[in-house]
Amino acid sequence: MFLLEVTSEQIFQQALNGVSKGAVYALIAVGYTMVYGVLQLINFAHGEVYMLGAYFAYYPAKWAGYIPDEGGEKPKVPLYFIGVCILFSMAACAAIGMLIERLAYRPLRNASRLAALITAIGVSLLLQNGSQIMFGSDPKYFPRFMDRESVQLGMFDVSNTQVTIMVVAAVAMIGLHLFVQKTKPGMAMRAVSFDMRTARLMGVNVDGTIALTFAIGSIMASIGGVLIAMDQPRLTPLMGLLMGLKAFVAAVLGGIGSIPGAALGGLILGIAESVVGTWSTTYADAVAFVILILVLLVKPSGLLGKTGREKV
Amino acid sequence: MADTILELDDINVYYGAIHALKGISLKVEQGEVVTLIGTNGAGKTTTLATICGLMRSKTGTLKYAGQDISKCATHRLVCDGLVMAPEGRGIFPNLTVGENMRIGAYACKDKVAIEKNLAHGYEVFPRLAERKRQKGGTLSGGEQQMLAIARSLMSQPKLLLLDEPSLGLAPLIVKTIFETIDRVNKDGVTILLVEQNANIALKHSDRAYVIESGEIAIEGKSADLLIDPRVKAAYLGES
């Protein structure tokens, strides 16, 4: 398998494909990292929110008649309607994210972290199986939002979907960064993530801030879900499982709790997977877990994570 | 007679099976500096936490400015002018000094008032103005305590709860901190102060309560307690 001749150009081409893949990992990874930042909880249901994000963009298109019954010709969806689908999906995912927090995690705010972690796994299973009941376990096919075209970028070929993914993901990440660093609710998030009790004493509505954190993480996951569905239109209720795990690895690699870390971890993971995929696509899925093991062995705090919290 | 700003009557607080506050009753009048002194674990911090809604009492009444606040959320109380500067200062080291100041006014919606209070805070604490772009974690202990007080003034409190402002600071800095507390009080803020350093706390307050294992043991004018033989023996290190 490794004897396959590969040129350096192919590797660069694959690395570029990896960037668009990694951009989506990054979008999902920020959800893990933000929730961990405020609650020290790994929200294992986050991958399912990503899955729901794709479904919630699928249904408006279906209701509007853009998805034909068996075997019919797929009509092209007008550009403005993409916006409608994405906004609907973002709003629905934000609601789901806040609902999960309110119903599953808030009652356990003072319980042991293990109880919360097991609950997170439970919520994940609930959403996976609930979605199979709601949406059916057979795959749904996402509408065709754009004709696939190749764009020449220097010596490389990229598809227009890949370009869209990279641009949208970059805008979303920059937007998130500005929100967290420059706005008042963003400042509250940073304060809550350091010291919930003191933040409360300062008049910060801690419960509201935590709900907002879930909402924003879920919105990012929903964007990720829609972007992936544009590239790989086959939706299944279990699609969030592997994606969620990989995004979690990206968050750990970047340093859990760090938003720039999640972005970096996502990109590295995406590129590494694609480059390995040059030789073997079967092994590409394993890359994430090899990385996870290496990070945990060598630098458990991740690339941009802090080692422990300094309390003054 | 001045108005009563804070009134606790028969407050009982439990940590699981541990009965931490056993029927605490106390009063703070408008404009006073009242201090709570007592040893470690006597229940001083728990009393403050109960007042600002972090802990709940099983019985009794808790009144602030005439209103029952026993079920109020902490951030609502901050809006109403009941603010606590926590023990250990509670500076956010990952936020800049300026952001730490602004988060003190988080509950305040009036942008003009925020800027005014910020400017006033920097005027009173010029050291903080010099360092407003630095991260809170880079300040010295004394500067952090200054920041904690300046920050709690950002929401224009009527009643300020100070939990161990002298903790871990050098004597000279403790002196400065207490001069600041006097000045804040002169500006019209009522202060409830918790201290282990009974000597300095009694010198800078009008009245005092001594807490012992969850109960008020002694209460009176601070000047009287300074010469009270029981207080002298137990808290002032004299016999």
Coordinates of C-alpha atoms in Angstrom, one line a residue:
Chain A
M1 CA 0.0 0.0 0.0
F2 CA 2.7 2.4 0.9
L3 CA 4.6 1.5 -2.3
L4 CA 2.2 3.5 -4.3
E5 CA 4.1 6.2 -6.2
V6 CA 3.0 9.6 -5.1
T7 CA 4.3 12.9 -6.4
S8 CA 4.8 15.9 -4.2
E9 CA 2.2 17.8 -6.2
Q10 CA -0.4 15.2 -5.3
I11 CA 0.5 15.6 -1.7
F12 CA 0.1 19.4 -1.8
Q13 CA -3.2 18.9 -3.6
Q14 CA -4.4 16.6 -0.9
A15 CA -3.2 19.0 1.8
L16 CA -5.3 21.7 0.2
N17 CA -8.3 19.3 0.2
G18 CA -7.4 18.8 3.9
V19 CA -7.8 22.5 4.6
S20 CA -11.4 22.5 3.6
K21 CA -12.0 19.3 5.6
G22 CA -10.2 20.7 8.6
A23 CA -12.1 24.0 8.4
V24 CA -15.3 22.0 9.2
Y25 CA -13.5 20.1 12.0
A26 CA -12.6 23.4 13.4
L27 CA -16.2 24.7 13.3
I28 CA -17.4 21.7 15.3
A29 CA -14.4 21.6 17.6
V30 CA -15.0 25.1 18.9
G31 CA -18.3 23.8 20.3
Y32 CA -16.5 21.2 22.4
T33 CA -13.9 23.7 23.5
M34 CA -16.3 26.5 24.4
V35 CA -18.5 24.2 26.5
Y36 CA -15.5 22.7 28.1
G37 CA -14.2 26.2 28.9
V38 CA -17.3 27.1 30.9
L39 CA -18.4 23.8 32.4
Q40 CA -15.4 21.5 32.2
L41 CA -17.7 19.1 30.4
I42 CA -17.1 17.2 27.2
N43 CA -20.5 17.6 25.5
F44 CA -20.5 14.3 23.6
A45 CA -23.9 15.2 22.1
H46 CA -22.2 17.9 20.1
G47 CA -21.6 15.6 17.1
E48 CA -25.3 15.0 17.0
V49 CA -26.0 18.7 16.9
Y50 CA -23.8 18.8 13.8
M51 CA -25.9 15.9 12.3
L52 CA -29.1 17.8 13.1
G53 CA -27.6 20.9 11.5
A54 CA -27.5 19.1 8.2
Y55 CA -31.0 17.7 8.6
F56 CA -32.5 21.0 9.7
A57 CA -31.1 22.5 6.4
Y58 CA -32.5 19.6 4.4
Y59 CA -36.1 19.9 5.6
P60 CA -36.8 23.5 4.5
A61 CA -35.6 22.5 1.0
K62 CA -37.9 19.5 1.1
W63 CA -40.9 21.5 2.3
A64 CA -40.3 24.0 -0.4
G65 CA -40.4 21.2 -3.0
Y66 CA -36.8 21.3 -4.0
I67 CA -36.3 17.6 -3.2
P68 CA -38.1 15.3 -5.6
D69 CA -39.6 11.9 -4.7
E70 CA -37.8 8.7 -5.8
G71 CA -35.9 9.0 -9.0
G72 CA -37.1 12.4 -10.1
E73 CA -34.8 15.0 -11.6
K74 CA -33.1 17.1 -8.9
P75 CA -34.0 20.8 -9.4
K76 CA -31.4 23.4 -8.7
V77 CA -32.1 25.4 -5.6
P78 CA -32.0 29.1 -6.0
L79 CA -29.2 30.9 -4.2
Y80 CA -31.3 32.9 -1.7
F81 CA -32.9 29.7 -0.5
I82 CA -29.5 28.4 0.7
G83 CA -29.6 31.3 3.1
V84 CA -33.0 30.4 4.3
C85 CA -31.9 26.8 4.9
I86 CA -28.8 27.8 6.7
L87 CA -30.6 30.3 8.9
F88 CA -33.3 27.8 9.8
S89 CA -30.7 25.2 10.7
M90 CA -28.7 27.7 12.8
A91 CA -31.8 28.8 14.7
A92 CA -33.0 25.2 15.2
C93 CA -29.6 24.0 16.4
A94 CA -29.2 26.9 18.8
A95 CA -32.5 26.0 20.3
I96 CA -31.5 22.3 20.5
G97 CA -28.2 23.2 22.1
M98 CA -29.9 25.4 24.7
L99 CA -32.5 22.7 25.3
I100 CA -29.9 20.1 25.9
E101 CA -28.1 22.3 28.4
R102 CA -31.3 23.3 30.2
L103 CA -32.8 19.8 30.5
A104 CA -29.7 17.5 30.7
Y105 CA -26.7 19.5 32.1
R106 CA -28.1 22.3 34.2
P107 CA -29.7 19.9 36.8
L108 CA -26.3 18.3 37.1
R109 CA -24.3 21.6 37.4
N110 CA -23.2 20.7 41.0
A111 CA -23.1 16.9 40.5
S112 CA -19.8 15.0 39.9
R113 CA -18.2 15.5 36.5
L114 CA -18.6 11.8 35.8
A115 CA -22.3 12.0 36.1
A116 CA -22.4 14.9 33.6
L117 CA -20.1 13.0 31.3
I118 CA -22.3 9.9 31.3
T119 CA -25.3 12.1 30.8
A120 CA -23.6 13.6 27.7
I121 CA -23.1 10.2 26.2
G122 CA -26.8 9.4 27.0
V123 CA -28.0 12.6 25.3
S124 CA -25.8 11.6 22.3
L125 CA -27.5 8.2 22.1
L126 CA -30.9 9.7 22.6
L127 CA -30.4 12.1 19.7
Q128 CA -28.9 9.4 17.4
N129 CA -31.8 7.0 18.0
G130 CA -34.5 9.7 18.2
S131 CA -33.3 11.0 14.8
Q132 CA -33.6 7.5 13.4
I133 CA -37.2 7.5 14.5
M134 CA -37.9 11.0 13.3
F135 CA -36.0 11.1 10.0
G136 CA -35.8 7.4 9.2
S137 CA -32.6 5.4 9.2
D138 CA -32.3 5.4 5.4
P139 CA -30.1 8.1 4.0
K140 CA -31.5 11.4 2.8
Y141 CA -29.9 13.3 0.0
F142 CA -29.1 16.9 0.5
P143 CA -30.3 19.2 -2.3
R144 CA -27.9 20.3 -5.0
F145 CA -27.0 23.9 -4.1
M146 CA -24.3 24.4 -6.7
D147 CA -23.0 22.6 -9.7
R148 CA -19.6 21.2 -9.0
E149 CA -17.0 23.2 -10.8
S150 CA -13.3 23.2 -10.6
V151 CA -11.5 26.3 -9.8
Q152 CA -7.8 26.7 -10.7
L153 CA -5.8 28.0 -7.8
G154 CA -2.2 28.4 -8.9
M155 CA -1.1 24.9 -9.7
F156 CA -3.9 23.3 -7.7
D157 CA -7.5 22.3 -8.5
V158 CA -10.2 23.1 -6.0
S159 CA -13.9 22.6 -6.3
N160 CA -16.2 25.6 -5.9
T161 CA -17.8 23.8 -2.9
Q162 CA -14.4 23.5 -1.2
V163 CA -13.8 27.2 -1.7
T164 CA -17.2 27.9 -0.3
I165 CA -16.5 25.8 2.7
M166 CA -13.2 27.5 3.4
V167 CA -14.6 31.0 3.0
V168 CA -17.7 30.4 5.1
A169 CA -15.7 28.6 7.8
A170 CA -13.1 31.4 7.9
V171 CA -15.8 34.1 8.2
A172 CA -17.6 32.1 11.0
M173 CA -14.4 31.6 12.9
I174 CA -13.3 35.2 12.7
G175 CA -16.8 36.3 13.7
L176 CA -16.7 34.0 16.7
H177 CA -13.3 35.3 17.7
L178 CA -14.5 38.9 17.5
F179 CA -17.6 38.0 19.5
V180 CA -15.6 36.4 22.3
Q181 CA -12.9 39.0 22.4
K182 CA -14.8 42.3 21.7
T183 CA -18.4 42.0 22.9
K184 CA -19.8 42.2 26.4
P185 CA -21.4 38.7 26.3
G186 CA -18.1 37.4 25.0
M187 CA -16.3 39.0 28.0
A188 CA -18.8 37.3 30.3
M189 CA -18.0 34.0 28.7
R190 CA -14.3 34.4 29.3
A191 CA -15.1 35.5 32.9
V192 CA -17.4 32.6 33.5
S193 CA -14.9 30.1 32.1
F194 CA -12.3 31.3 34.6
D195 CA -14.4 31.6 37.7
M196 CA -18.1 31.1 37.7
R197 CA -18.7 32.2 41.3
T198 CA -16.9 35.5 41.0
A199 CA -18.6 36.2 37.6
R200 CA -21.9 35.7 39.3
L201 CA -20.9 38.1 42.1
M202 CA -20.1 40.7 39.4
G203 CA -23.6 40.6 38.2
V204 CA -23.1 38.3 35.2
N205 CA -26.1 36.1 34.5
V206 CA -24.1 32.9 34.6
D207 CA -27.0 30.6 33.5
G208 CA -27.7 32.9 30.6
T209 CA -24.1 33.0 29.6
I210 CA -23.8 29.2 29.7
A211 CA -27.0 28.9 27.6
L212 CA -25.5 31.3 25.1
T213 CA -22.3 29.3 25.0
F214 CA -24.3 26.2 24.0
A215 CA -26.3 28.2 21.5
I216 CA -23.1 29.6 19.8
G217 CA -21.3 26.3 19.8
S218 CA -24.4 24.7 18.2
I219 CA -24.7 27.4 15.6
M220 CA -21.1 26.7 14.6
A221 CA -21.8 23.0 14.4
S222 CA -24.9 23.7 12.3
I223 CA -22.8 25.7 9.8
G224 CA -20.4 22.8 9.7
G225 CA -23.2 20.3 9.1
V226 CA -24.6 22.4 6.2
L227 CA -21.1 22.8 4.7
I228 CA -20.3 19.1 4.8
A229 CA -23.7 18.3 3.4
M230 CA -23.0 20.5 0.4
D231 CA -19.9 18.5 -0.3
Q232 CA -21.1 15.0 0.7
P233 CA -24.9 15.1 0.3
R234 CA -25.7 11.8 2.0
L235 CA -27.3 12.4 5.4
T236 CA -27.8 9.7 8.0
P237 CA -28.7 9.9 11.7
L238 CA -25.4 8.4 12.6
M239 CA -23.2 10.8 10.6
G240 CA -22.5 12.9 13.7
L241 CA -20.7 10.0 15.5
L242 CA -17.4 9.9 13.7
M243 CA -17.4 13.6 12.9
G244 CA -18.1 14.4 16.5
L245 CA -15.2 12.2 17.7
K246 CA -12.8 13.7 15.1
A247 CA -13.8 17.2 16.0
F248 CA -13.3 16.3 19.7
V249 CA -9.8 15.1 18.8
A250 CA -9.2 18.4 17.0
A251 CA -10.2 20.3 20.1
V252 CA -7.9 18.1 22.3
L253 CA -5.0 18.5 19.8
G254 CA -5.4 22.3 19.9
G255 CA -5.8 22.4 23.6
I256 CA -9.3 22.0 25.0
G257 CA -10.7 25.3 26.2
S258 CA -8.8 27.3 23.6
I259 CA -10.8 28.6 20.6
P260 CA -7.7 29.4 18.4
G261 CA -6.5 25.9 19.5
A262 CA -9.7 24.3 18.1
A263 CA -9.1 26.1 14.8
L264 CA -5.5 25.0 14.6
G265 CA -6.3 21.5 15.7
G266 CA -9.0 21.2 13.1
L267 CA -6.8 22.3 10.3
I268 CA -3.9 20.0 11.3
L269 CA -6.2 17.0 11.6
G270 CA -7.9 17.7 8.3
I271 CA -4.6 18.1 6.5
A272 CA -3.1 15.0 8.2
E273 CA -6.1 12.9 7.2
S274 CA -6.1 14.0 3.6
V275 CA -2.3 13.5 3.2
V276 CA -2.5 10.0 4.6
G277 CA -5.5 9.5 2.4
T278 CA -3.2 10.0 -0.6
W279 CA -1.9 6.5 0.1
S280 CA -4.8 4.9 1.8
T281 CA -8.3 6.2 2.4
T282 CA -9.0 3.3 4.8
Y283 CA -6.3 4.5 7.1
A284 CA -7.3 8.1 6.9
D285 CA -10.0 7.7 9.5
A286 CA -7.5 6.2 11.9
V287 CA -5.3 9.3 11.8
A288 CA -7.5 11.2 14.2
F289 CA -7.1 8.5 16.8
V290 CA -3.4 8.1 16.4
I291 CA -3.2 11.9 16.9
L292 CA -5.4 11.6 20.0
I293 CA -3.1 9.0 21.5
L294 CA 0.0 10.9 20.7
V295 CA -1.4 14.1 22.2
L296 CA -2.4 12.4 25.4
L297 CA 1.0 10.8 25.7
V298 CA 3.2 13.7 24.8
K299 CA 1.3 16.9 25.6
P300 CA -2.1 16.3 27.2
S301 CA -2.7 20.1 27.4
G302 CA -2.7 20.3 23.6
L303 CA -0.9 22.7 21.4
L304 CA -2.3 26.0 22.6
G305 CA -3.8 24.8 25.9
K306 CA -2.6 26.0 29.3
T307 CA -1.2 23.5 31.7
G308 CA -3.6 23.8 34.6
R309 CA -5.2 27.0 35.8
E310 CA -3.3 29.5 37.7
K311 CA -5.3 30.7 40.6
V312 CA -4.0 33.8 42.2
Chain B
M1 CA -32.1 57.3 63.2
A2 CA -30.7 56.2 59.9
D3 CA -32.5 53.7 57.6
T4 CA -31.7 50.0 57.9
I5 CA -30.2 48.9 54.6
L6 CA -29.6 45.3 55.5
E7 CA -31.3 43.1 58.1
L8 CA -30.7 39.4 58.8
D9 CA -33.0 37.7 61.2
D10 CA -32.6 34.1 62.3
I11 CA -30.5 32.9 59.3
N12 CA -29.7 29.2 59.3
V13 CA -27.5 27.8 56.5
Y14 CA -26.4 24.2 56.0
Y15 CA -23.6 22.6 54.0
G16 CA -25.2 19.2 53.6
A17 CA -25.4 17.9 57.2
I18 CA -23.2 20.7 58.6
H19 CA -25.1 23.5 60.3
A20 CA -22.9 26.4 59.3
L21 CA -24.9 29.4 60.4
K22 CA -27.0 28.9 63.5
G23 CA -29.6 31.7 63.7
I24 CA -27.6 34.7 62.7
S25 CA -29.3 38.0 63.2
L26 CA -27.6 41.3 62.3
K27 CA -28.4 44.8 61.0
V28 CA -26.5 47.3 58.9
E29 CA -27.6 50.9 58.9
Q30 CA -27.3 53.3 55.9
G31 CA -23.8 54.9 55.8
E32 CA -22.2 52.6 58.4
V33 CA -19.1 50.5 58.2
V34 CA -19.9 47.3 60.0
T35 CA -17.4 44.5 60.5
L36 CA -17.8 40.8 61.1
I37 CA -14.9 39.3 62.9
G38 CA -14.2 35.7 63.8
T39 CA -11.8 32.9 63.3
N40 CA -11.4 30.6 60.3
G41 CA -14.6 28.6 59.7
A42 CA -16.7 30.7 62.1
G43 CA -19.2 31.4 59.3
K44 CA -18.1 34.9 58.2
T45 CA -17.8 34.1 54.5
T46 CA -21.0 32.0 54.6
T47 CA -22.9 34.9 56.0
L48 CA -21.8 37.1 53.1
A49 CA -22.5 34.4 50.6
T50 CA -26.0 34.1 52.0
I51 CA -26.6 37.8 51.8
C52 CA -25.7 38.0 48.1
G53 CA -27.7 34.9 47.2
L54 CA -24.9 32.3 46.7
M55 CA -26.2 30.3 49.6
R56 CA -29.8 30.0 50.8
S57 CA -31.1 30.1 54.4
K58 CA -33.6 27.5 55.5
T59 CA -35.4 29.9 57.9
G60 CA -35.6 33.5 58.9
T61 CA -35.7 36.7 56.9
L62 CA -33.2 38.5 54.8
K63 CA -34.0 42.1 53.9
Y64 CA -32.2 44.6 51.8
A65 CA -33.5 48.1 51.6
G66 CA -36.8 46.9 53.1
Q67 CA -37.3 44.2 50.5
D68 CA -37.1 40.4 51.1
I69 CA -34.2 39.2 49.0
S70 CA -34.0 35.6 50.3
K71 CA -34.9 34.2 46.9
C72 CA -33.2 36.9 44.7
A73 CA -30.7 35.8 42.0
T74 CA -27.2 37.3 42.6
H75 CA -27.0 39.2 39.4
R76 CA -30.3 40.9 40.2
L77 CA -29.0 42.0 43.6
V78 CA -25.9 43.5 41.8
C79 CA -28.3 45.6 39.7
D80 CA -30.0 46.8 42.9
G81 CA -26.7 47.9 44.4
L82 CA -25.7 45.0 46.7
V83 CA -22.2 44.0 45.6
M84 CA -19.6 41.7 47.0
A85 CA -15.9 41.8 46.5
P86 CA -15.0 38.2 47.1
E87 CA -12.3 36.7 49.3
G88 CA -9.1 36.1 47.3
R89 CA -10.0 39.1 45.2
G90 CA -11.5 37.2 42.3
I91 CA -9.6 39.0 39.6
F92 CA -10.0 37.4 36.2
P93 CA -6.3 36.9 35.2
N94 CA -7.3 36.1 31.6
L95 CA -9.1 39.5 31.2
T96 CA -7.3 42.8 31.0
V97 CA -7.5 45.3 33.9
G98 CA -9.9 47.4 31.8
E99 CA -12.1 44.4 31.1
N100 CA -12.1 43.4 34.8
M101 CA -13.4 46.9 35.6
R102 CA -16.1 46.7 32.9
I103 CA -17.3 43.3 34.1
G104 CA -18.0 45.0 37.4
A105 CA -20.6 47.1 35.6
Y106 CA -22.0 44.1 33.7
A107 CA -25.4 44.4 35.2
C108 CA -25.5 48.1 34.4
K109 CA -27.2 49.0 31.1
D110 CA -26.5 52.7 31.1
K111 CA -23.4 53.2 28.8
V112 CA -22.9 56.8 29.9
A113 CA -22.9 55.9 33.6
I114 CA -20.4 53.0 32.8
E115 CA -17.9 55.4 31.2
K116 CA -18.4 57.9 34.0
N117 CA -17.8 55.3 36.7
L118 CA -14.8 53.9 34.8
A119 CA -13.2 57.4 34.5
H120 CA -13.9 57.9 38.2
G121 CA -12.4 54.6 39.1
Y122 CA -9.2 55.4 37.2
E123 CA -9.1 58.8 38.9
V124 CA -9.3 57.2 42.4
F125 CA -6.9 54.4 41.4
P126 CA -4.4 55.9 39.0
R127 CA -2.2 52.8 39.1
L128 CA -5.1 50.8 37.5
A129 CA -5.3 53.4 34.7
E130 CA -1.7 52.9 33.9
R131 CA -2.2 49.2 33.6
K132 CA -5.6 49.0 32.0
R133 CA -4.3 47.0 29.0
Q134 CA -2.4 44.5 31.1
K135 CA -3.9 41.2 32.0
G136 CA -5.3 41.1 35.5
G137 CA -3.1 38.2 36.4
T138 CA 0.1 40.3 36.0
L139 CA -0.9 42.7 38.9
S140 CA 0.6 42.4 42.4
G141 CA -1.6 41.3 45.3
G142 CA -2.2 44.9 46.5
E143 CA -3.0 46.1 43.0
Q144 CA -5.4 43.2 42.6
Q145 CA -7.2 44.1 45.8
M146 CA -7.4 47.7 44.6
L147 CA -8.8 46.4 41.3
A148 CA -11.3 44.3 43.2
I149 CA -12.6 47.3 45.1
A150 CA -12.5 49.6 42.1
R151 CA -14.4 46.9 40.1
S152 CA -17.1 46.5 42.7
L153 CA -17.6 50.3 42.6
M154 CA -18.4 50.1 38.9
S155 CA -22.0 49.1 39.5
Q156 CA -22.5 52.0 41.9
P157 CA -23.2 49.9 45.0
K158 CA -25.3 51.1 47.9
L159 CA -24.0 48.3 50.1
L160 CA -20.6 46.8 49.5
L161 CA -19.6 43.5 51.1
L162 CA -15.9 43.1 51.4
D163 CA -14.6 39.6 52.2
E164 CA -11.1 39.6 53.8
P165 CA -9.6 42.6 51.9
S166 CA -6.4 42.3 53.8
L167 CA -5.8 38.6 53.0
G168 CA -2.2 37.9 52.1
L169 CA -1.1 41.5 51.9
A170 CA 1.8 43.3 53.5
P171 CA 1.0 45.5 56.4
L172 CA 1.8 48.7 54.6
I173 CA -0.6 47.7 51.7
V174 CA -3.3 46.7 54.2
K175 CA -3.1 50.2 55.5
T176 CA -3.6 51.7 52.1
I177 CA -6.5 49.3 51.4
F178 CA -8.3 50.4 54.6
E179 CA -7.7 54.1 53.8
T180 CA -9.4 53.3 50.5
I181 CA -12.3 51.7 52.3
D182 CA -12.7 54.7 54.5
R183 CA -12.8 57.0 51.4
V184 CA -15.4 54.7 49.7
N185 CA -17.5 54.9 52.8
K186 CA -17.2 58.7 52.9
D187 CA -18.5 58.8 49.3
G188 CA -21.7 57.3 50.6
V189 CA -21.3 53.5 50.3
T190 CA -22.4 51.4 53.2
I191 CA -19.9 48.7 54.0
L192 CA -20.1 45.3 55.6
L193 CA -16.6 44.0 56.1
V194 CA -15.4 40.5 57.0
E195 CA -12.0 40.4 58.5
Q196 CA -9.6 38.1 60.4
N197 CA -7.5 41.0 61.1
A198 CA -9.7 42.2 63.9
N199 CA -7.5 45.0 65.1
I200 CA -7.5 47.0 61.9
A201 CA -11.1 46.1 61.1
L202 CA -12.3 47.4 64.5
K203 CA -10.3 50.6 64.0
H204 CA -11.9 51.3 60.6
S205 CA -15.6 50.5 61.5
D206 CA -18.5 51.9 63.4
R207 CA -19.9 48.7 64.8
A208 CA -18.9 45.0 64.9
Y209 CA -20.2 41.5 65.3
V210 CA -18.1 38.7 66.6
I211 CA -19.0 35.3 65.0
E212 CA -18.2 32.1 66.8
S213 CA -19.1 28.7 65.3
G214 CA -22.0 30.0 63.3
E215 CA -23.5 32.3 66.0
I216 CA -23.1 35.9 67.0
A217 CA -21.2 35.9 70.2
I218 CA -20.6 39.6 70.8
E219 CA -21.9 42.7 69.2
G220 CA -21.4 46.4 69.9
K221 CA -19.6 49.6 68.9
S222 CA -16.2 48.9 67.4
A223 CA -14.5 51.3 69.8
D224 CA -16.0 49.3 72.7
L225 CA -15.0 45.9 71.3
L226 CA -11.4 47.2 71.0
I227 CA -11.2 47.4 74.7
D228 CA -13.6 44.5 75.5
P229 CA -11.5 41.9 77.4
R230 CA -13.1 38.9 75.7
V231 CA -12.3 40.3 72.2
K232 CA -8.8 41.3 73.3
A233 CA -8.1 37.8 74.5
A234 CA -9.5 35.9 71.6
Y235 CA -8.9 38.2 68.6
L236 CA -6.5 41.0 69.3
G237 CA -3.7 38.8 70.7
E238 CA -3.5 40.6 74.0
S239 CA -4.3 39.4 77.5

